[in-house]
Short mmCIF file of C-alpha atoms and ligand atoms in Angstrom, two decimals:
data_model
loop_
_atom_site.label_atom_id
_atom_site.label_comp_id
_atom_site.label_asym_id
_atom_site.label_seq_id
_atom_site.Cartn_x
_atom_site.Cartn_y
_atom_site.Cartn_z
CA MET B 14 -73.97 -2.78 44.81
CA GLY B 15 -71.61 -3.03 41.78
CA ARG B 16 -71.69 -6.08 39.57
CA SER B 17 -69.08 -8.68 40.37
CA ALA B 18 -66.20 -9.10 37.92
CA LYS B 19 -66.73 -11.42 34.97
CA ARG B 20 -64.90 -14.70 35.62
CA VAL B 21 -62.90 -15.68 32.56
CA ALA B 22 -60.88 -18.87 32.07
CA VAL B 23 -58.04 -18.97 29.60
CA ILE B 24 -57.13 -22.52 28.55
CA GLY B 25 -53.49 -22.55 27.48
CA GLY B 26 -50.55 -20.39 28.53
CA GLY B 27 -48.93 -20.10 25.12
CA ALA B 28 -48.70 -17.17 22.72
CA SER B 29 -52.38 -16.35 22.30
CA GLY B 30 -53.42 -17.37 25.83
CA LEU B 31 -50.87 -15.14 27.57
CA VAL B 32 -51.86 -12.11 25.50
CA ALA B 33 -55.56 -12.92 26.02
CA ALA B 34 -55.01 -13.06 29.79
CA CYS B 35 -53.30 -9.62 29.76
CA PHE B 36 -56.11 -7.98 27.78
CA ALA B 37 -58.94 -9.73 29.63
CA ALA B 38 -57.51 -8.65 32.99
CA ASP B 39 -57.18 -5.10 31.62
CA ALA B 40 -60.83 -5.25 30.58
CA GLY B 41 -61.72 -5.80 34.23
CA ALA B 42 -62.27 -9.56 34.18
CA GLN B 43 -61.18 -11.91 36.94
CA VAL B 44 -58.89 -14.16 34.93
CA ALA B 45 -57.68 -17.68 35.64
CA LEU B 46 -55.19 -19.11 33.14
CA PHE B 47 -54.87 -22.91 33.05
CA GLU B 48 -51.68 -24.34 31.57
CA LYS B 49 -51.31 -28.10 31.37
CA GLN B 50 -47.51 -28.01 31.53
CA LYS B 51 -45.26 -26.99 34.39
CA LYS B 52 -44.03 -23.97 32.43
CA LEU B 53 -45.70 -21.30 30.34
CA GLY B 54 -44.95 -20.67 26.68
CA ARG B 55 -42.85 -23.73 25.89
CA LYS B 56 -43.57 -23.39 22.19
CA ILE B 57 -42.71 -19.69 22.23
CA LEU B 58 -39.30 -20.66 23.65
CA VAL B 59 -38.38 -22.66 20.55
CA THR B 60 -39.58 -20.08 18.01
CA GLY B 61 -37.10 -18.55 15.62
CA ASN B 62 -34.41 -20.93 16.91
CA GLY B 63 -34.79 -19.42 20.36
CA ARG B 64 -34.75 -15.85 19.02
CA CYS B 65 -38.54 -15.60 18.52
CA ASN B 66 -39.46 -14.28 15.09
CA ILE B 67 -42.28 -12.34 16.69
CA SER B 68 -43.93 -10.80 13.59
CA ASN B 69 -43.21 -9.54 10.10
CA ARG B 70 -43.35 -6.17 8.35
CA ALA B 71 -45.22 -7.75 5.41
CA VAL B 72 -48.28 -9.13 7.22
CA ASP B 73 -50.99 -9.61 4.61
CA SER B 74 -53.73 -12.17 3.98
CA SER B 75 -51.70 -13.68 1.10
CA ARG B 76 -49.33 -15.08 3.75
CA TYR B 77 -52.11 -17.05 5.45
CA HIS B 78 -53.86 -20.27 4.48
CA GLY B 79 -56.88 -22.37 5.39
CA LEU B 80 -60.38 -22.74 3.98
CA ASN B 81 -61.01 -19.03 4.58
CA PRO B 82 -57.74 -17.05 4.82
CA ALA B 83 -59.61 -13.72 4.34
CA PHE B 84 -60.63 -14.21 8.01
CA VAL B 85 -57.29 -12.63 8.96
CA ASN B 86 -58.26 -9.32 7.32
CA ASN B 87 -61.03 -8.80 9.87
CA VAL B 88 -58.70 -9.82 12.68
CA PHE B 89 -55.82 -7.53 11.68
CA ALA B 90 -58.19 -4.62 10.93
CA ARG B 91 -58.96 -4.55 14.66
CA PHE B 92 -55.65 -5.65 16.16
CA GLY B 93 -52.89 -5.75 13.59
CA PRO B 94 -49.11 -5.62 13.53
CA ALA B 95 -48.97 -1.94 14.58
CA GLU B 96 -51.11 -2.57 17.68
CA THR B 97 -49.02 -5.66 18.41
CA GLU B 98 -45.79 -3.70 18.25
CA ASP B 99 -47.26 -1.01 20.52
CA PHE B 100 -48.39 -3.63 23.02
CA PHE B 101 -45.00 -5.31 23.15
CA ARG B 102 -43.18 -1.98 23.41
CA SER B 103 -45.48 -1.06 26.31
CA ILE B 104 -44.40 -4.19 28.18
CA GLY B 105 -40.72 -3.53 27.55
CA ILE B 106 -40.13 -5.45 24.32
CA PRO B 107 -39.27 -3.22 21.35
CA PHE B 108 -38.90 -4.99 18.01
CA VAL B 109 -35.86 -5.08 15.74
CA GLU B 110 -36.02 -5.94 12.06
CA GLY B 111 -34.03 -8.76 10.46
CA LYS B 112 -33.95 -10.09 6.90
CA ASP B 113 -37.12 -10.30 4.75
CA GLY B 114 -39.15 -8.06 7.06
CA LYS B 115 -38.83 -10.49 9.98
CA LEU B 116 -39.29 -8.86 13.37
CA PHE B 117 -37.63 -10.02 16.58
CA PRO B 118 -37.68 -8.86 20.20
CA ALA B 119 -34.71 -6.52 20.67
CA SER B 120 -33.32 -9.03 23.20
CA LEU B 121 -33.21 -11.65 20.40
CA GLN B 122 -34.34 -14.09 23.07
CA ALA B 123 -37.67 -15.92 23.10
CA SER B 124 -37.29 -16.48 26.84
CA THR B 125 -37.57 -12.74 27.54
CA VAL B 126 -40.88 -12.70 25.63
CA VAL B 127 -42.30 -15.43 27.85
CA ARG B 128 -40.97 -13.79 31.03
CA CYS B 129 -42.41 -10.38 30.16
CA LEU B 130 -45.80 -11.81 29.15
CA GLU B 131 -46.01 -13.84 32.35
CA TYR B 132 -45.01 -10.84 34.45
CA GLU B 133 -47.63 -8.67 32.73
CA ALA B 134 -50.43 -11.21 33.03
CA VAL B 135 -49.75 -11.54 36.76
CA ARG B 136 -49.28 -7.80 37.27
CA ARG B 137 -52.66 -7.18 35.64
CA GLY B 138 -54.26 -9.65 38.03
CA ALA B 139 -54.45 -12.97 36.17
CA ASP B 140 -54.22 -16.07 38.34
CA ILE B 141 -51.87 -18.51 36.63
CA ARG B 142 -52.49 -22.16 37.40
CA LEU B 143 -49.72 -24.38 36.10
CA HIS B 144 -49.90 -28.14 35.63
CA ARG B 145 -53.68 -27.96 35.18
CA ARG B 146 -54.93 -29.67 32.07
CA ILE B 147 -58.51 -28.93 31.17
CA ASP B 148 -60.13 -32.17 30.05
CA ALA B 149 -63.72 -31.06 29.59
CA ILE B 150 -65.70 -27.88 29.02
CA GLY B 151 -69.38 -28.12 29.85
CA ARG B 152 -72.23 -25.64 29.87
CA LYS B 153 -73.42 -24.55 33.33
CA GLY B 154 -76.35 -22.14 33.24
CA ASP B 155 -75.23 -19.19 31.13
CA GLY B 156 -71.61 -20.02 31.88
CA PHE B 157 -69.20 -22.92 31.78
CA ALA B 158 -67.89 -25.67 34.01
CA LEU B 159 -64.29 -26.71 33.37
CA ARG B 160 -62.93 -30.05 34.58
CA THR B 161 -59.22 -30.53 35.09
CA ALA B 162 -57.36 -33.81 34.65
CA GLY B 163 -57.24 -33.97 38.46
CA ALA B 164 -61.08 -33.86 38.47
CA GLU B 165 -61.30 -30.37 39.98
CA GLU B 166 -64.30 -28.44 38.69
CA HIS B 167 -64.31 -24.67 38.15
CA SER B 168 -67.12 -22.35 37.02
CA PHE B 169 -66.66 -19.37 34.70
CA ASP B 170 -68.74 -16.85 32.82
CA ALA B 171 -66.57 -17.08 29.70
CA VAL B 172 -63.80 -19.30 28.34
CA ILE B 173 -60.95 -18.47 25.97
CA LEU B 174 -59.72 -21.68 24.38
CA ALA B 175 -56.07 -21.01 23.46
CA ALA B 176 -54.82 -24.60 23.50
CA GLY B 177 -52.72 -24.42 20.31
CA SER B 178 -52.29 -27.00 17.57
CA CYS B 179 -50.94 -30.53 17.44
CA ALA B 180 -47.69 -29.45 15.76
CA TYR B 181 -44.40 -30.15 17.53
CA PRO B 182 -45.29 -32.42 20.46
CA PRO B 183 -41.71 -32.16 21.84
CA VAL B 184 -42.92 -28.96 23.57
CA GLY B 185 -46.16 -30.56 24.74
CA ALA B 186 -48.46 -29.91 21.77
CA SER B 187 -51.40 -32.30 21.49
CA ARG B 188 -54.83 -32.72 19.91
CA ILE B 189 -56.75 -31.85 23.02
CA GLY B 190 -57.71 -28.38 21.79
CA TYR B 191 -59.49 -29.83 18.76
CA GLU B 192 -61.25 -32.38 20.97
CA LEU B 193 -62.50 -29.67 23.35
CA ALA B 194 -63.73 -27.51 20.44
CA ALA B 195 -65.38 -30.49 18.74
CA SER B 196 -67.08 -31.52 21.99
CA LEU B 197 -68.94 -28.20 21.84
CA GLY B 198 -70.06 -28.75 18.25
CA HIS B 199 -67.36 -26.91 16.26
CA ARG B 200 -66.39 -28.21 12.85
CA ILE B 201 -62.74 -29.26 12.60
CA VAL B 202 -60.90 -29.06 9.28
CA ASP B 203 -58.56 -32.06 8.98
CA CYS B 204 -55.00 -31.20 10.01
CA PHE B 205 -51.79 -31.82 8.13
CA PRO B 206 -48.23 -30.75 8.97
CA SER B 207 -46.81 -27.59 7.41
CA ILE B 208 -43.42 -25.85 7.46
CA ILE B 209 -41.81 -29.28 7.62
CA PRO B 210 -39.16 -31.24 5.66
CA LEU B 211 -40.43 -33.37 2.79
CA ASN B 212 -40.12 -37.08 2.12
CA VAL B 213 -39.45 -37.94 -1.52
CA VAL B 214 -39.88 -41.20 -3.38
CA GLU B 215 -36.61 -41.08 -5.36
CA LYS B 216 -33.79 -42.84 -3.54
CA GLY B 217 -31.08 -41.04 -5.53
CA THR B 218 -31.23 -37.94 -3.32
CA ARG B 219 -29.86 -40.02 -0.42
CA LEU B 220 -26.45 -39.75 -2.06
CA LEU B 221 -26.69 -36.00 -1.57
CA GLN B 222 -27.37 -36.30 2.16
CA GLY B 223 -25.95 -33.35 4.10
CA ILE B 224 -25.37 -31.10 1.09
CA LYS B 225 -26.82 -27.57 1.29
CA TRP B 226 -27.31 -25.78 -2.03
CA ASP B 227 -29.16 -22.62 -3.04
CA CYS B 228 -31.93 -23.83 -5.35
CA SER B 229 -35.25 -22.78 -6.71
CA LEU B 230 -38.07 -25.24 -5.95
CA GLU B 231 -41.35 -25.40 -7.85
CA VAL B 232 -44.45 -27.46 -7.09
CA LEU B 233 -46.34 -28.44 -10.24
CA MET B 234 -49.69 -30.18 -10.43
CA GLY B 235 -50.89 -31.14 -13.87
CA GLY B 236 -48.32 -28.72 -15.29
CA LYS B 237 -49.67 -25.77 -13.23
CA LYS B 238 -47.45 -24.07 -10.67
CA ARG B 239 -48.90 -24.36 -7.16
CA ALA B 240 -46.00 -22.99 -5.10
CA GLY B 241 -42.36 -22.04 -5.35
CA SER B 242 -39.46 -20.84 -3.27
CA THR B 243 -35.84 -19.93 -3.78
CA GLY B 244 -33.28 -20.44 -1.06
CA GLU B 245 -31.21 -23.03 0.69
CA VAL B 246 -32.19 -26.67 0.27
CA LEU B 247 -30.69 -29.32 2.55
CA PHE B 248 -30.63 -32.78 1.01
CA THR B 249 -31.34 -35.52 3.54
CA GLY B 250 -31.59 -39.28 3.73
CA TYR B 251 -35.34 -39.10 3.23
CA GLY B 252 -35.76 -36.11 0.92
CA ILE B 253 -35.34 -32.37 1.27
CA SER B 254 -35.25 -29.87 4.10
CA GLY B 255 -33.95 -26.31 4.53
CA PRO B 256 -35.88 -23.04 4.22
CA ALA B 257 -36.94 -23.43 0.56
CA ALA B 258 -38.29 -26.95 1.17
CA LEU B 259 -40.15 -25.84 4.31
CA ASP B 260 -41.70 -22.99 2.31
CA ILE B 261 -43.26 -25.32 -0.26
CA SER B 262 -44.24 -27.99 2.26
CA ARG B 263 -47.75 -26.69 2.83
CA ALA B 264 -48.71 -26.82 -0.84
CA VAL B 265 -47.12 -30.26 -1.21
CA ASN B 266 -48.67 -31.81 1.90
CA GLU B 267 -52.10 -30.39 1.16
CA LEU B 268 -52.09 -32.10 -2.23
CA VAL B 269 -50.54 -35.33 -0.97
CA THR B 270 -53.04 -35.70 1.88
CA ARG B 271 -55.82 -35.26 -0.71
CA GLY B 272 -54.29 -38.12 -2.71
CA GLU B 273 -52.95 -35.86 -5.47
CA ILE B 274 -49.24 -36.21 -6.15
CA PRO B 275 -47.51 -33.09 -7.48
CA GLU B 276 -44.05 -32.86 -9.00
CA ILE B 277 -41.27 -30.92 -7.28
CA LEU B 278 -38.76 -29.40 -9.69
CA VAL B 279 -35.31 -28.59 -8.29
CA ASP B 280 -33.43 -25.88 -10.17
CA PHE B 281 -29.79 -26.02 -9.03
CA PHE B 282 -28.86 -22.86 -10.94
CA PRO B 283 -31.69 -20.34 -10.63
CA GLU B 284 -29.41 -17.57 -11.92
CA MET B 285 -28.54 -19.37 -15.19
CA SER B 286 -30.66 -20.38 -18.17
CA GLU B 287 -30.69 -23.90 -19.57
CA ASP B 288 -28.94 -22.59 -22.69
CA ASP B 289 -26.14 -21.08 -20.56
CA LEU B 290 -25.69 -24.45 -18.87
CA ASP B 291 -25.80 -26.28 -22.20
CA GLU B 292 -23.02 -24.00 -23.46
CA LEU B 293 -21.00 -24.38 -20.29
CA ILE B 294 -21.16 -28.16 -20.51
CA ALA B 295 -20.26 -28.06 -24.22
CA GLU B 296 -17.19 -25.92 -23.44
CA VAL B 297 -15.91 -28.11 -20.63
CA ALA B 298 -16.70 -31.25 -22.61
CA ALA B 299 -14.94 -29.93 -25.74
CA ASP B 300 -11.92 -32.25 -25.60
CA GLY B 301 -14.26 -35.22 -25.29
CA SER B 302 -12.11 -37.23 -22.91
CA LYS B 303 -13.64 -36.16 -19.59
CA PRO B 304 -16.42 -38.29 -18.09
CA LEU B 305 -19.75 -36.40 -18.07
CA ASP B 306 -19.90 -36.07 -14.29
CA PHE B 307 -16.37 -34.64 -14.22
CA CYS B 308 -17.51 -31.95 -16.66
CA LEU B 309 -19.74 -30.61 -13.86
CA ALA B 310 -17.15 -31.02 -11.10
CA GLY B 311 -16.12 -27.37 -11.17
CA ILE B 312 -19.61 -25.98 -10.65
CA MET B 313 -21.20 -28.32 -8.11
CA ASN B 314 -20.45 -30.19 -4.91
CA ASP B 315 -18.58 -33.30 -6.05
CA ARG B 316 -21.39 -35.72 -5.07
CA MET B 317 -23.97 -33.90 -7.18
CA PRO B 318 -23.01 -34.51 -10.83
CA ALA B 319 -23.40 -38.30 -10.70
CA VAL B 320 -26.81 -37.95 -9.07
CA VAL B 321 -27.95 -35.37 -11.64
CA CYS B 322 -26.76 -37.63 -14.50
CA GLY B 323 -28.67 -40.51 -12.89
CA PHE B 324 -31.87 -38.44 -12.76
CA ALA B 325 -31.25 -37.42 -16.41
CA GLY B 326 -30.96 -41.09 -17.35
CA VAL B 327 -27.40 -40.66 -18.61
CA ASP B 328 -24.41 -42.80 -17.59
CA HIS B 329 -22.29 -40.39 -15.56
CA GLY B 330 -19.08 -42.24 -16.39
CA LYS B 331 -19.59 -41.90 -20.11
CA LYS B 332 -16.89 -39.85 -21.87
CA ALA B 333 -18.28 -36.50 -22.95
CA GLY B 334 -17.11 -37.24 -26.49
CA ASP B 335 -19.30 -40.35 -26.59
CA ALA B 336 -22.40 -38.62 -25.20
CA SER B 337 -24.96 -37.50 -27.75
CA PRO B 338 -26.13 -33.84 -27.85
CA ALA B 339 -29.49 -35.10 -26.55
CA GLU B 340 -27.79 -36.72 -23.55
CA LYS B 341 -25.85 -33.52 -22.76
CA SER B 342 -29.06 -31.49 -23.08
CA ALA B 343 -30.84 -33.93 -20.76
CA VAL B 344 -28.17 -33.27 -18.12
CA ALA B 345 -28.50 -29.50 -18.57
CA ALA B 346 -32.30 -29.81 -18.35
CA CYS B 347 -31.95 -31.81 -15.15
CA LEU B 348 -29.74 -29.14 -13.61
CA LYS B 349 -32.62 -26.72 -14.21
CA GLY B 350 -35.42 -29.04 -13.16
CA MET B 351 -34.60 -32.30 -11.40
CA LYS B 352 -37.97 -33.98 -10.79
CA LEU B 353 -38.81 -35.26 -7.32
CA THR B 354 -42.00 -37.01 -6.24
CA PRO B 355 -43.24 -36.22 -2.72
CA ALA B 356 -44.13 -39.17 -0.48
CA SER B 357 -46.38 -39.15 2.65
CA PRO B 358 -45.97 -36.13 4.92
CA ARG B 359 -43.53 -36.47 7.78
CA ASP B 360 -44.85 -36.61 11.32
CA PHE B 361 -46.22 -33.60 13.25
CA THR B 362 -43.19 -34.06 15.55
CA GLU B 363 -41.15 -32.03 13.09
CA ALA B 364 -43.86 -29.59 11.98
CA VAL B 365 -43.58 -25.91 12.83
CA VAL B 366 -47.32 -25.48 12.34
CA ALA B 367 -50.45 -27.51 11.75
CA ALA B 368 -52.66 -26.55 8.82
CA GLY B 369 -56.34 -27.18 9.51
CA GLY B 370 -58.15 -26.81 12.83
CA VAL B 371 -61.37 -25.20 14.06
CA ASP B 372 -63.38 -24.03 11.05
CA VAL B 373 -63.36 -20.23 11.16
CA ARG B 374 -66.90 -20.09 9.78
CA ASP B 375 -67.88 -20.88 13.38
CA ILE B 376 -65.91 -17.91 14.77
CA ASP B 377 -66.62 -14.15 14.78
CA PRO B 378 -63.33 -12.58 13.57
CA ARG B 379 -64.03 -9.31 15.41
CA THR B 380 -63.99 -10.96 18.83
CA MET B 381 -62.96 -14.62 18.34
CA GLU B 382 -66.27 -15.60 19.94
CA SER B 383 -67.78 -18.85 18.79
CA ARG B 384 -70.95 -18.42 16.73
CA LEU B 385 -72.18 -21.72 18.17
CA VAL B 386 -71.37 -21.28 21.86
CA PRO B 387 -71.75 -17.69 23.12
CA GLY B 388 -69.15 -16.92 25.78
CA LEU B 389 -66.57 -19.29 24.28
CA TYR B 390 -63.67 -17.71 22.39
CA ILE B 391 -61.11 -19.62 20.32
CA THR B 392 -57.69 -18.22 19.41
CA GLY B 393 -54.34 -18.93 17.76
CA GLU B 394 -53.16 -21.93 15.84
CA LEU B 395 -56.06 -24.08 16.99
CA LEU B 396 -58.06 -22.26 14.31
CA ASP B 397 -57.97 -23.30 10.66
CA ILE B 398 -55.51 -20.55 9.78
CA ASP B 399 -51.80 -21.14 9.30
CA GLY B 400 -49.23 -18.65 8.16
CA ASP B 401 -46.02 -18.79 6.18
CA SER B 402 -42.71 -19.04 7.93
CA GLY B 403 -41.36 -15.63 8.99
CA GLY B 404 -43.32 -14.42 12.04
CA PHE B 405 -46.82 -14.74 10.55
CA ASN B 406 -48.02 -17.47 12.91
CA LEU B 407 -47.08 -15.67 16.10
CA GLN B 408 -48.66 -12.48 14.72
CA PHE B 409 -51.94 -14.34 14.28
CA ALA B 410 -51.68 -15.73 17.82
CA TRP B 411 -50.96 -12.29 19.37
CA SER B 412 -53.82 -10.65 17.43
CA THR B 413 -56.47 -13.28 18.10
CA GLY B 414 -55.45 -13.46 21.78
CA ALA B 415 -55.72 -9.69 22.14
CA LEU B 416 -59.16 -9.57 20.49
CA ALA B 417 -60.53 -12.37 22.67
CA GLY B 418 -59.11 -10.68 25.77
CA MET B 419 -60.45 -7.23 24.87
CA SER B 420 -63.93 -8.71 24.43
CA GLN B 421 -64.19 -9.62 28.12
CA GLN B 422 -65.67 -6.38 29.46
CA ARG B 423 -68.88 -6.96 31.34
C1 LIG C 23 -40.07 -25.17 16.30
C2 LIG C 23 -41.05 -24.05 16.09
C3 LIG C 23 -40.60 -22.78 15.72
C4 LIG C 23 -41.52 -21.77 15.49
N1 LIG C 23 -41.03 -20.54 15.15
C5 LIG C 23 -41.92 -19.53 14.91
C6 LIG C 23 -41.44 -18.22 14.63
O1 LIG C 23 -40.23 -17.95 14.70
N2 LIG C 23 -42.37 -17.27 14.31
C7 LIG C 23 -43.71 -17.53 14.28
O2 LIG C 23 -44.48 -16.64 13.96
N3 LIG C 23 -44.19 -18.74 14.62
C8 LIG C 23 -43.33 -19.74 14.95
N4 LIG C 23 -43.82 -20.97 15.32
C9 LIG C 23 -45.29 -21.15 15.44
C10 LIG C 23 -45.82 -20.50 16.73
O3 LIG C 23 -45.01 -20.89 17.82
C11 LIG C 23 -47.27 -20.92 16.99
O4 LIG C 23 -48.06 -20.60 15.86
C12 LIG C 23 -47.85 -20.21 18.22
O5 LIG C 23 -47.11 -20.51 19.38
C13 LIG C 23 -49.31 -20.59 18.41
O6 LIG C 23 -49.80 -19.97 19.56
P1 LIG C 23 -51.04 -20.60 20.34
O7 LIG C 23 -51.34 -19.69 21.46
O8 LIG C 23 -52.12 -20.92 19.40
O9 LIG C 23 -50.51 -22.01 20.88
P2 LIG C 23 -49.25 -22.39 21.81
O10 LIG C 23 -48.26 -21.29 21.83
O11 LIG C 23 -48.83 -23.72 21.36
O12 LIG C 23 -49.89 -22.49 23.26
C14 LIG C 23 -50.86 -23.45 23.60
C15 LIG C 23 -50.70 -23.74 25.09
O13 LIG C 23 -51.84 -24.41 25.55
C16 LIG C 23 -51.47 -25.41 26.47
N5 LIG C 23 -52.60 -26.37 26.51
C17 LIG C 23 -53.04 -27.13 25.48
N6 LIG C 23 -54.13 -27.84 25.84
C18 LIG C 23 -54.38 -27.51 27.14
C19 LIG C 23 -55.37 -27.93 28.07
N7 LIG C 23 -56.34 -28.80 27.74
N8 LIG C 23 -55.33 -27.41 29.33
C20 LIG C 23 -54.36 -26.51 29.69
N9 LIG C 23 -53.40 -26.09 28.84
C21 LIG C 23 -53.41 -26.59 27.57
C22 LIG C 23 -50.20 -25.95 25.87
O14 LIG C 23 -49.41 -26.64 26.82
C23 LIG C 23 -49.54 -24.66 25.38
O15 LIG C 23 -48.72 -24.07 26.37
C24 LIG C 23 -42.92 -22.00 15.61
C25 LIG C 23 -43.36 -23.26 16.02
C26 LIG C 23 -42.45 -24.27 16.26
C27 LIG C 23 -42.94 -25.61 16.71
#
């Protein structure tokens, strides 16, 4: 008599769970996927503004963070971007390339990604159980007993925990994944929100609310550069948002949650040197009668000069002729490096990803199997690995899901 199929539970029908279910079913396992919500892949649906930035051409460990980012090298060596692209093409989703190496499904629709993954998981034999939240994972003999919120109990030979992170609760994200992993003895690295707008202490930026400007941002701690990004910054009532601000948010929030307060320097004219700006101001201010802020009116949004003068500590209404060279230089210096002080991180509600999570020292990167609990596999953003914006987080979810799934042969 042949051996019966291995019974595998996948907890979570998001990015890594759906891929894990496909590969586990292919490996011959009898797969049950539990999703606590009424729909699969709700977070996938909001990725890339609904277009799903599915991966990136420049996947590399330098784009990942956590206590041990080199973990991703072992993951991608076994199931990397090329294998991911092949898998998606095989299920009818070829990729197209956008700006900065970003990859998208050719449909440019996240919903088609969820539909195709669901179709594939079912076609390969996975049993999808919606509206089933797993509240407890216990050991039962060599296997596991899972308890749902409705107090049903199910037995399995192996469990793939793909419950995601606590970032972005509007699509149902919660802390339950960490709780389940911790209940089985895994170490959890404290979480903080990443790829998120930043609160700043200075009130002056409120006057810039709604303005978008291409800037260079630098994060300095004790004079040393910790992060930087150039791109659009959106000034808001609380601080800064927009792609460049989101890019530096991880470095800022990591420091702030440790109680270290870095400086954020805003360069409004990355293409010009401070000397060029000094000269420009001197030229416009030559007749001496214009107020200082008006001298900048031709090169900036009209609400910006007064704010920049304020940050430079110079009266913006002062006639250029009455301003000292030091005051004019202070304004030019501020255009190249307006100093902002980050305040407490904003809530996970707005975070694209959560930094922190299950300590990867407890996970075998070749299979995603726990080193503490044989038969338990942990995937995706629940792990203490977070990627930059640009498709890196989904890539990690696809790869870890595939590895956990492939490891389910008897
Ligand atoms: C607004 C936004 C935009 C994003 N855009 C991009 C992008 O363009 N590119 C990119 O690479 N990344 C993007 N990300 C990040 C990316 O979506 C995540 O990194 C990825 O979805 C993580 O996959 P996962 O499988 O770990 O978790 P998820 O996809 O979050 O899936 C986890 C699933 O588990 C379910 N679940 C949780 N606990 C239980 C339980 N106890 N029982 C049953 N089910 C449970 C959840 O309901 C959920 O469906 C974005 C994130 C957000 C919030």
